[in-house]
Structures are given as structure tokens and as C-alpha cells.
mmCIF file of C-alpha atoms in Angstrom:
data_model
loop_
_atom_site.group_PDB
_atom_site.id
_atom_site.type_symbol
_atom_site.label_atom_id
_atom_site.label_comp_id
_atom_site.label_asym_id
_atom_site.label_seq_id
_atom_site.Cartn_x
_atom_site.Cartn_y
_atom_site.Cartn_z
ATOM 1 C CA MET A 507 -72.522 39.198 2.960
ATOM 2 C CA THR A 508 -69.406 37.309 3.193
ATOM 3 C CA LYS A 509 -68.804 34.688 -0.033
ATOM 4 C CA ARG A 510 -67.391 31.648 0.663
ATOM 5 C CA ARG A 511 -63.697 29.643 -0.735
ATOM 6 C CA PRO A 512 -64.766 26.383 -2.502
ATOM 7 C CA GLY A 513 -63.614 23.418 -0.183
ATOM 8 C CA TRP A 514 -60.366 22.957 -3.467
ATOM 9 C CA LEU A 515 -58.831 26.078 -2.881
ATOM 10 C CA VAL A 516 -57.294 25.451 0.711
ATOM 11 C CA PRO A 517 -55.555 21.981 0.220
ATOM 12 C CA VAL A 518 -53.675 23.305 -3.237
ATOM 13 C CA ILE A 519 -53.074 26.557 -1.477
ATOM 14 C CA VAL A 520 -51.312 24.648 1.302
ATOM 15 C CA LEU A 521 -49.269 21.857 -1.473
ATOM 16 C CA GLY A 522 -48.058 24.828 -3.432
ATOM 17 C CA ALA A 523 -46.892 26.565 -0.187
ATOM 18 C CA LEU A 524 -44.716 23.165 0.633
ATOM 19 C CA LEU A 525 -43.814 22.667 -2.803
ATOM 20 C CA VAL A 526 -42.270 26.236 -3.590
ATOM 21 C CA GLY A 527 -40.593 25.220 0.203
ATOM 22 C CA GLY A 528 -39.240 22.399 -0.873
ATOM 23 C CA LEU A 529 -37.629 24.371 -3.478
ATOM 24 C CA LEU A 530 -36.634 26.746 -1.180
ATOM 25 C CA VAL A 531 -34.277 24.368 1.176
ATOM 26 C CA ALA A 532 -33.597 21.811 -1.001
ATOM 27 C CA PRO A 533 -29.852 23.655 -2.847
ATOM 28 C CA PHE A 534 -29.513 24.081 1.373
ATOM 29 C CA LEU A 535 -29.354 20.436 2.305
ATOM 30 C CA TRP A 536 -27.549 19.517 -0.918
ATOM 31 C CA LEU A 537 -25.073 21.848 0.769
ATOM 32 C CA PHE A 538 -24.176 20.320 3.645
ATOM 33 C CA ALA A 539 -25.051 16.982 3.377
ATOM 34 C CA GLY A 540 -22.754 17.019 0.634
ATOM 35 C CA PRO A 541 -22.510 14.448 -3.004
ATOM 36 C CA ALA A 542 -23.492 11.009 -2.679
ATOM 37 C CA THR A 543 -20.672 8.936 -2.408
ATOM 38 C CA THR A 544 -20.629 5.110 -4.309
ATOM 39 C CA PRO A 545 -18.666 2.508 -2.012
ATOM 40 C CA ASN A 546 -16.332 0.386 -3.670
ATOM 41 C CA PRO A 547 -17.389 -2.979 -3.210
ATOM 42 C CA ASP A 548 -13.975 -4.908 -3.587
ATOM 43 C CA ARG A 549 -12.094 -2.439 -1.067
ATOM 44 C CA THR A 550 -9.020 -2.778 -3.671
ATOM 45 C CA THR A 551 -7.267 1.054 -4.142
ATOM 46 C CA HIS A 552 -5.245 1.256 -6.963
ATOM 47 C CA VAL A 553 -2.265 3.366 -6.924
ATOM 48 C CA PRO A 554 -0.965 3.964 -10.816
ATOM 49 C CA ALA A 555 2.849 3.750 -11.590
ATOM 50 C CA GLU A 556 3.057 7.641 -13.021
ATOM 51 C CA GLU A 557 2.684 8.710 -9.612
ATOM 52 C CA PRO A 558 2.258 5.878 -6.776
ATOM 53 C CA LEU A 559 0.549 7.925 -3.605
ATOM 54 C CA ARG A 560 1.936 10.185 -4.287
ATOM 55 C CA ILE A 561 5.397 9.960 -2.531
ATOM 56 C CA PRO A 562 8.075 13.205 -2.414
ATOM 57 C CA ALA A 563 10.429 13.138 -5.589
ATOM 58 C CA GLY A 564 13.843 11.159 -5.029
ATOM 59 C CA ALA A 565 12.086 10.046 -2.018
ATOM 60 C CA CYS A 566 13.010 6.528 -4.350
ATOM 61 C CA GLU A 567 16.067 7.307 -4.006
ATOM 62 C CA VAL A 568 17.476 8.789 -0.346
ATOM 63 C CA GLY A 569 18.612 5.004 0.427
ATOM 64 C CA GLU A 570 22.330 3.495 -0.318
ATOM 65 C CA PRO A 571 21.491 -0.028 -1.187
ATOM 66 C CA HIS A 572 25.554 -1.637 -1.823
ATOM 67 C CA PHE A 573 26.345 -0.163 2.079
ATOM 68 C CA ARG A 574 26.254 -3.560 4.097
ATOM 69 C CA GLY A 575 26.126 -4.092 7.096
ATOM 70 C CA SER A 576 27.727 -7.128 9.986
ATOM 71 C CA GLY A 577 25.228 -10.525 9.756
ATOM 72 C CA PRO A 578 26.954 -13.993 10.723
ATOM 73 C CA ALA A 579 27.811 -15.766 8.107
ATOM 74 C CA ASP A 580 24.815 -18.100 8.216
ATOM 75 C CA GLY A 581 23.890 -18.672 4.792
ATOM 76 C CA GLU A 582 20.518 -16.567 5.287
ATOM 77 C CA LEU A 583 19.512 -13.414 4.516
ATOM 78 C CA HIS A 584 20.151 -10.651 6.501
ATOM 79 C CA GLY A 585 19.094 -7.303 6.273
ATOM 80 C CA GLY A 586 17.517 -4.582 8.544
ATOM 81 C CA GLY A 587 17.000 -6.522 11.617
ATOM 82 C CA LEU A 588 15.431 -9.464 9.638
ATOM 83 C CA ALA A 589 16.818 -13.095 8.524
ATOM 84 C CA MET A 590 15.568 -15.451 6.947
ATOM 85 C CA PRO A 591 16.485 -18.580 5.130
ATOM 86 C CA LEU A 592 18.035 -18.572 1.539
ATOM 87 C CA PRO A 593 14.748 -19.092 -0.519
ATOM 88 C CA ALA A 594 15.532 -22.954 -3.262
ATOM 89 C CA GLY A 595 16.803 -22.158 -6.090
ATOM 90 C CA PHE A 596 17.881 -18.550 -5.726
ATOM 91 C CA ALA A 597 20.914 -16.640 -5.725
ATOM 92 C CA PHE A 598 22.577 -13.295 -4.765
ATOM 93 C CA GLY A 599 21.073 -11.096 -6.739
ATOM 94 C CA ASP A 600 21.348 -6.899 -7.534
ATOM 95 C CA PRO A 601 20.431 -5.084 -4.371
ATOM 96 C CA ALA A 602 19.868 -1.200 -6.845
ATOM 97 C CA ARG A 603 16.175 -3.140 -7.022
ATOM 98 C CA MET A 604 15.617 -1.399 -3.503
ATOM 99 C CA ALA A 605 17.216 2.033 -3.707
ATOM 100 C CA TYR A 606 15.126 3.350 -1.504
ATOM 101 C CA ALA A 607 17.315 1.383 1.487
ATOM 102 C CA PHE A 608 20.608 -0.180 3.124
ATOM 103 C CA ASP A 609 21.788 -2.574 4.047
ATOM 104 C CA VAL A 610 20.101 -5.335 1.466
ATOM 105 C CA ALA A 611 20.525 -8.917 1.066
ATOM 106 C CA LEU A 612 18.631 -9.278 -2.123
ATOM 107 C CA VAL A 613 18.104 -13.033 -3.392
ATOM 108 C CA ASP A 614 16.522 -13.837 -6.988
ATOM 109 C CA SER A 615 15.847 -16.546 -9.800
ATOM 110 C CA PRO A 616 15.955 -15.411 -12.626
ATOM 111 C CA GLU A 617 14.265 -18.083 -14.456
ATOM 112 C CA ASP A 618 10.823 -16.406 -13.492
ATOM 113 C CA GLU A 619 11.714 -12.878 -12.404
ATOM 114 C CA SER A 620 11.138 -13.864 -8.280
ATOM 115 C CA TRP A 621 12.847 -12.053 -6.286
ATOM 116 C CA ALA A 622 13.227 -11.254 -2.152
ATOM 117 C CA GLY A 623 14.485 -8.824 -0.777
ATOM 118 C CA VAL A 624 15.557 -7.267 3.073
ATOM 119 C CA GLY A 625 17.230 -4.250 4.111
ATOM 120 C CA ALA A 626 16.852 -1.383 6.606
ATOM 121 C CA LEU A 627 14.966 2.123 5.817
ATOM 122 C CA ARG A 628 16.486 5.235 7.501
ATOM 123 C CA ILE A 629 13.056 6.864 10.041
ATOM 124 C CA GLU A 630 12.257 11.117 7.938
ATOM 125 C CA GLU A 631 10.436 11.701 6.033
ATOM 126 C CA PRO A 632 8.571 9.649 4.185
ATOM 127 C CA TYR A 633 9.341 6.865 6.387
ATOM 128 C CA HIS A 634 8.747 7.341 10.267
ATOM 129 C CA THR A 635 6.408 4.585 10.461
ATOM 130 C CA PRO A 636 5.983 1.643 9.983
ATOM 131 C CA GLU A 637 2.805 1.752 7.958
ATOM 132 C CA GLN A 638 3.592 5.132 6.168
ATOM 133 C CA ALA A 639 6.399 3.499 5.243
ATOM 134 C CA SER A 640 5.134 0.762 3.944
ATOM 135 C CA SER A 641 2.917 2.900 1.119
ATOM 136 C CA THR A 642 6.153 4.244 0.303
ATOM 137 C CA VAL A 643 8.225 1.188 -0.581
ATOM 138 C CA THR A 644 4.419 -0.075 -2.186
ATOM 139 C CA ALA A 645 4.405 3.252 -4.261
ATOM 140 C CA CYS A 646 8.820 3.101 -4.753
ATOM 141 C CA LEU A 647 7.880 -0.580 -6.542
ATOM 142 C CA ALA A 648 4.832 -0.103 -8.924
ATOM 143 C CA ARG A 649 7.610 3.400 -10.038
ATOM 144 C CA ALA A 650 10.542 0.806 -11.019
ATOM 145 C CA TYR A 651 7.882 -1.493 -13.535
ATOM 146 C CA ALA A 652 7.734 0.874 -16.064
ATOM 147 C CA ASP A 653 3.788 1.237 -17.483
ATOM 148 C CA THR A 654 2.616 -0.616 -13.937
ATOM 149 C CA ARG A 655 -0.384 -0.849 -11.729
ATOM 150 C CA ALA A 656 -0.166 -1.301 -8.126
ATOM 151 C CA GLU A 657 -3.578 -2.874 -6.997
ATOM 152 C CA ILE A 658 -2.852 -3.500 -3.251
ATOM 153 C CA THR A 659 -5.524 -5.602 -2.033
ATOM 154 C CA ASP A 660 -4.789 -6.106 1.847
ATOM 155 C CA SER A 661 -3.415 -3.929 3.916
ATOM 156 C CA ALA A 662 -2.637 -4.120 8.368
ATOM 157 C CA PHE A 663 -1.011 -4.639 10.712
ATOM 158 C CA VAL A 664 1.168 -7.671 11.336
ATOM 159 C CA GLN A 665 2.375 -9.823 14.552
ATOM 160 C CA LEU A 666 6.251 -10.853 13.512
ATOM 161 C CA PRO A 667 9.023 -12.383 15.874
ATOM 162 C CA GLY A 668 11.157 -10.371 17.729
ATOM 163 C CA VAL A 669 9.772 -7.115 16.467
ATOM 164 C CA SER A 670 7.209 -4.735 18.516
ATOM 165 C CA ARG A 671 5.245 -3.965 14.763
ATOM 166 C CA ALA A 672 4.882 -4.478 11.484
ATOM 167 C CA HIS A 673 2.808 -3.489 8.716
ATOM 168 C CA GLU A 674 2.499 -5.303 5.340
ATOM 169 C CA ARG A 675 0.426 -4.283 1.804
ATOM 170 C CA THR A 676 -0.634 -7.310 -1.008
ATOM 171 C CA GLY A 677 -0.890 -6.560 -4.192
ATOM 172 C CA ARG A 678 -0.389 -7.571 -7.215
ATOM 173 C CA LEU A 679 1.743 -5.374 -10.208
ATOM 174 C CA THR A 680 0.343 -5.700 -13.501
ATOM 175 C CA LEU A 681 2.074 -6.026 -16.499
ATOM 176 C CA GLU A 682 2.233 -5.740 -20.383
ATOM 177 C CA GLY A 683 1.374 -9.356 -20.583
ATOM 178 C CA SER A 684 1.626 -10.637 -16.950
ATOM 179 C CA ALA A 685 2.037 -10.115 -13.772
ATOM 180 C CA ARG A 686 3.106 -10.104 -10.297
ATOM 181 C CA GLU A 687 2.808 -10.450 -6.665
ATOM 182 C CA PHE A 688 4.002 -8.596 -3.911
ATOM 183 C CA ARG A 689 4.443 -8.382 -0.075
ATOM 184 C CA VAL A 690 5.650 -5.193 1.068
ATOM 185 C CA LEU A 691 6.584 -5.568 5.118
ATOM 186 C CA VAL A 692 8.398 -2.985 7.798
ATOM 187 C CA ALA A 693 8.673 -3.288 10.874
ATOM 188 C CA ASP A 694 9.764 -1.435 14.350
ATOM 189 C CA THR A 695 12.499 -3.691 14.932
ATOM 190 C CA TYR A 696 13.512 -1.440 18.471
ATOM 191 C CA SER A 697 15.761 0.444 16.541
ATOM 192 C CA PRO A 698 16.397 4.746 16.809
ATOM 193 C CA GLU A 699 16.836 5.248 13.499
ATOM 194 C CA SER A 700 15.803 3.167 11.544
ATOM 195 C CA LEU A 701 13.135 0.179 10.538
ATOM 196 C CA ALA A 702 13.809 -2.104 9.142
ATOM 197 C CA VAL A 703 12.202 -3.706 4.980
ATOM 198 C CA TYR A 704 11.024 -6.787 3.573
ATOM 199 C CA VAL A 705 9.826 -6.730 -0.120
ATOM 200 C CA ARG A 706 8.521 -10.024 -2.009
ATOM 201 C CA VAL A 707 8.062 -9.857 -5.966
ATOM 202 C CA TRP A 708 6.803 -13.326 -7.629
ATOM 203 C CA THR A 709 5.133 -14.830 -10.737
ATOM 204 C CA PRO A 710 2.330 -16.674 -9.669
ATOM 205 C CA GLY A 711 2.132 -19.947 -9.242
ATOM 206 C CA SER A 712 6.116 -20.327 -10.142
ATOM 207 C CA ALA A 713 8.736 -22.596 -9.261
ATOM 208 C CA GLY A 714 10.222 -19.227 -7.423
ATOM 209 C CA ALA A 715 6.017 -18.300 -5.889
ATOM 210 C CA ALA A 716 5.964 -21.221 -3.386
ATOM 211 C CA ALA A 717 9.939 -21.001 -2.837
ATOM 212 C CA LEU A 718 9.916 -17.768 -1.537
ATOM 213 C CA ALA A 719 6.321 -18.884 0.438
ATOM 214 C CA ASP A 720 8.851 -21.625 2.280
ATOM 215 C CA ALA A 721 11.518 -19.457 3.987
ATOM 216 C CA GLU A 722 8.822 -16.827 4.171
ATOM 217 C CA ARG A 723 7.492 -18.818 6.971
ATOM 218 C CA ASP A 724 10.966 -18.741 8.751
ATOM 219 C CA LEU A 725 11.210 -14.492 8.496
ATOM 220 C CA ALA A 726 11.958 -13.200 11.345
ATOM 221 C CA LYS A 727 13.854 -10.124 13.936
ATOM 222 C CA ARG A 728 17.555 -12.281 14.238
#
């Protein structure tokens, strides 16, 4: 006479088989799925000053900022094919602030350390496209300020009168005891040899910031 198994034994055997199978399969599922990622809620990219964006060595000193092309003497800021009015209260400053560029025209306001400049970038590594070049110039900007972090708050293609396409990055430079905001814009002006670059750095809430913003409204290729 065959002995009957208890009714509770079959569910226990099935449950045990499922548990063992799950333990064996789980590591393979994790391997193919990869580790979980945590979303960045504010979509802000932090760029350390010590190695911002891992740009090639020397990329921030490849220009000739004091080399000037011919431009109209109309009282505006001209460089790299871009132009804008001279901001109120500003004077021409040292083009060496933009050592990665040539044909640089730069103005600054010693009162609040705001400044802006236009110039040209040779189309070469790492300045091949407006998007790549704006990333490199942002990294150079962060590197120029000792112990600085650049927080990129926006990165996008933008419209600029007279150019094929333009890419900009905006954000903040965190300094010891103070902060600056910045805008880096690189444009394709149809030149086969160079891109145009515009950089603006300002102290939030200052008179210089307002003057720069007002002049920037007329930034264009001309």
C-alpha cells in the first residue's frame, strides 16, 4: 500500500524550488540590468576647476589674444566676426583673459570685476564645433579663477543674428566669499577657419551686470 504524502508537503516543495531558482537567477539579472542610477533633480552639471571637463593640456593657451584683425572704428566691440555696443561705464581691458582666442576685444569694469569679450577660435581640437568649443571655453573660464567651481545651469543651441548656428553655456562661478555668473557663446559665422566666441562674466545685481546685459541685446555678426 502506497503511503500518501501530507497535503502541506507539495506547496512547501514548490516554494522551496522557487526560492532556490530566484537566488540563482538574481545575480545574472543584476549583471545585465546594471546598477541603479539616481536622477539629478536640478539637472545641474558641476565642473571642478582642478580638471574641468578634462580638456587637453594647453587648450586654454592656444590663442593669440593680442592679434587683431581689421575692424571698423565705430565705437563698438568687434572680434571674431561678432560685434556689440560698448557697455556704459566700461573700458577696454586686457585681451589675455581670453588666451584661447585671437582677434580679441575685451572690456571690463574694475568697480565690480565684470567683463565681456569677443574673439575667434581656430577650428581645431578641442574647438571643432560650437557645442564642443563652448564646453572647452567654459572649462578654461573655470580654470582661470583659482579654487573655483563652475556650475552650468543651462546648455543649449540658441539663435543669433547673422550666424549659421550658436551654442551657449550659462552658469555660476563660486569664488571664496563671492560669486560670479557667466555666459559663454560660440557661433559658426560661416568662416572655414574659425568660430566666433563671446564671453560675459558679471557680479549679480551690480551696475556692471545691467550695462553688460543691455549691450548684449545687440550682439550679432557684423
